[in-house]
Amino acid sequence: MKLRPFSDRPRGVFASVDGPSGAGKSTIVHHLAQLLVANGEDVHVTVEPSTGPIGVLCRELTETTTGHTLACLYAADRYHHVETEIRPALEVGRTVISDRFLPSGLVMQRFDGIDPAFLWQINAEVERPDLAVILYRPVGRDPRVARGHPQNARPAVPGRAGRRGRA
Ligand SMILES: Nc1ncnc2c1ncn2[C@@H]1O[C@H](COP(=O)(O)OP(=O)(O)O)[C@@H](O)[C@H]1O
Ligand SMILES: Cc1cn([C@H]2C[C@H](O)[C@@H](COP(=O)(O)OP(=O)(O)O)O2)c(=O)[nH]c1=O
């Protein structure tokens, strides 16, 4: 017996780029998109928190909300982002690149003290990227820290301060 895809329609590739603030995510996403477009690909670049209503709420509440509330809010934004923006683009064959996605939710909310099992559970039905790129750099090498903005540093020890530290 031969397995056949459910549909003959070509589906786009979904890639995400995650990592600490200042690691170079948006730079890489920008250059990768330019290269792909130059190669004839139809590319859709997106970001999390998304630009949709729940993403806007995430950005608004990120300094005043913590823990389970924020974890659920980011997960809700992710489901809405996939449903309204990512999946429709993939279904018409576009390549989607997201600046932050599921790995940020797993790492950042872990820094905020949330049980990883709970984080996996609330993100269980989220679309998985075909390619998940994780950028990292040694603690203390953030150029913005060198320029005197320690609030941009990745926390050395995971904890509640981590999310506030904008890892
Ligand atoms: N490969 C690189 N080498 C040196 N500097 C870089 C590199 N990639 C990005 N940068 C610089 O580092 C800073 C943070 O990059 P950015 O892409 O905004 O990071 P992020 O999106 O992860 O916060 C920017 O000033 C950017 O110009
Ligand atoms: C997607 C996502 C982001 N975040 C946080 C990480 C960042 O502090 C913030 C996004 O800020 P942003 O300025 O977009 O990130 P960067 O500086 O890396 O370009 O949202 C979470 O806590 N959980 C998540 O699931």
Tab-separated table of C-alpha atoms in Angstrom, residues 64-124:
chain	number	residue	atom	x	y	z
A	64	THR	CA	2.271	43.761	35.232
A	65	THR	CA	1.295	40.104	34.857
A	66	THR	CA	3.213	36.948	35.691
A	67	GLY	CA	2.952	33.210	36.055
A	68	HIS	CA	0.064	31.106	34.813
A	69	THR	CA	-1.895	34.121	33.554
A	70	LEU	CA	0.914	35.238	31.245
A	71	ALA	CA	1.731	31.668	30.171
A	72	CYS	CA	-1.890	31.116	29.123
A	73	LEU	CA	-2.037	34.511	27.434
A	74	TYR	CA	1.067	33.763	25.322
A	75	ALA	CA	-0.323	30.313	24.476
A	76	ALA	CA	-3.684	31.855	23.488
A	77	ASP	CA	-1.856	34.366	21.291
A	78	ARG	CA	0.052	31.493	19.670
A	79	TYR	CA	-3.114	29.528	18.814
A	80	HIS	CA	-4.758	32.664	17.440
A	81	HIS	CA	-1.581	33.579	15.515
A	82	VAL	CA	-1.459	30.109	13.914
A	83	GLU	CA	-5.173	30.091	13.084
A	84	THR	CA	-5.417	33.584	11.652
A	85	GLU	CA	-2.005	34.195	10.106
A	86	ILE	CA	0.468	31.300	9.991
A	87	ARG	CA	-1.716	28.413	8.780
A	88	PRO	CA	-3.524	30.440	6.099
A	89	ALA	CA	-0.131	31.524	4.696
A	90	LEU	CA	1.234	27.955	4.762
A	91	GLU	CA	-1.888	26.620	3.084
A	92	VAL	CA	-1.341	28.839	0.052
A	93	GLY	CA	2.269	27.676	-0.175
A	94	ARG	CA	4.037	30.617	1.460
A	95	THR	CA	7.191	30.180	3.532
A	96	VAL	CA	6.531	31.513	7.032
A	97	ILE	CA	9.317	32.703	9.327
A	98	SER	CA	8.372	33.653	12.887
A	99	ASP	CA	10.628	35.816	15.070
A	100	ARG	CA	9.966	33.948	18.367
A	101	PHE	CA	7.487	31.078	18.658
A	102	LEU	CA	6.860	28.056	20.892
A	103	PRO	CA	10.444	27.759	22.286
A	104	SER	CA	10.143	31.299	23.719
A	105	GLY	CA	6.945	30.286	25.521
A	106	LEU	CA	8.585	27.192	26.969
A	107	VAL	CA	11.750	28.989	28.101
A	108	MET	CA	10.469	32.406	29.184
A	109	GLN	CA	7.529	31.116	31.201
A	110	ARG	CA	9.817	28.484	32.754
A	111	PHE	CA	11.989	31.416	33.898
A	112	ASP	CA	8.788	32.797	35.389
A	113	GLY	CA	8.480	29.707	37.578
A	114	ILE	CA	5.889	27.708	35.635
A	115	ASP	CA	6.079	23.913	35.607
A	116	PRO	CA	7.354	22.710	32.187
A	117	ALA	CA	4.670	19.984	32.126
A	118	PHE	CA	1.985	22.672	32.353
A	119	LEU	CA	3.702	24.677	29.590
A	120	TRP	CA	3.845	21.624	27.303
A	121	GLN	CA	0.209	20.905	28.082
A	122	ILE	CA	-1.139	24.351	27.215
A	123	ASN	CA	0.942	24.371	24.019
A	124	ALA	CA	0.188	20.747	23.097
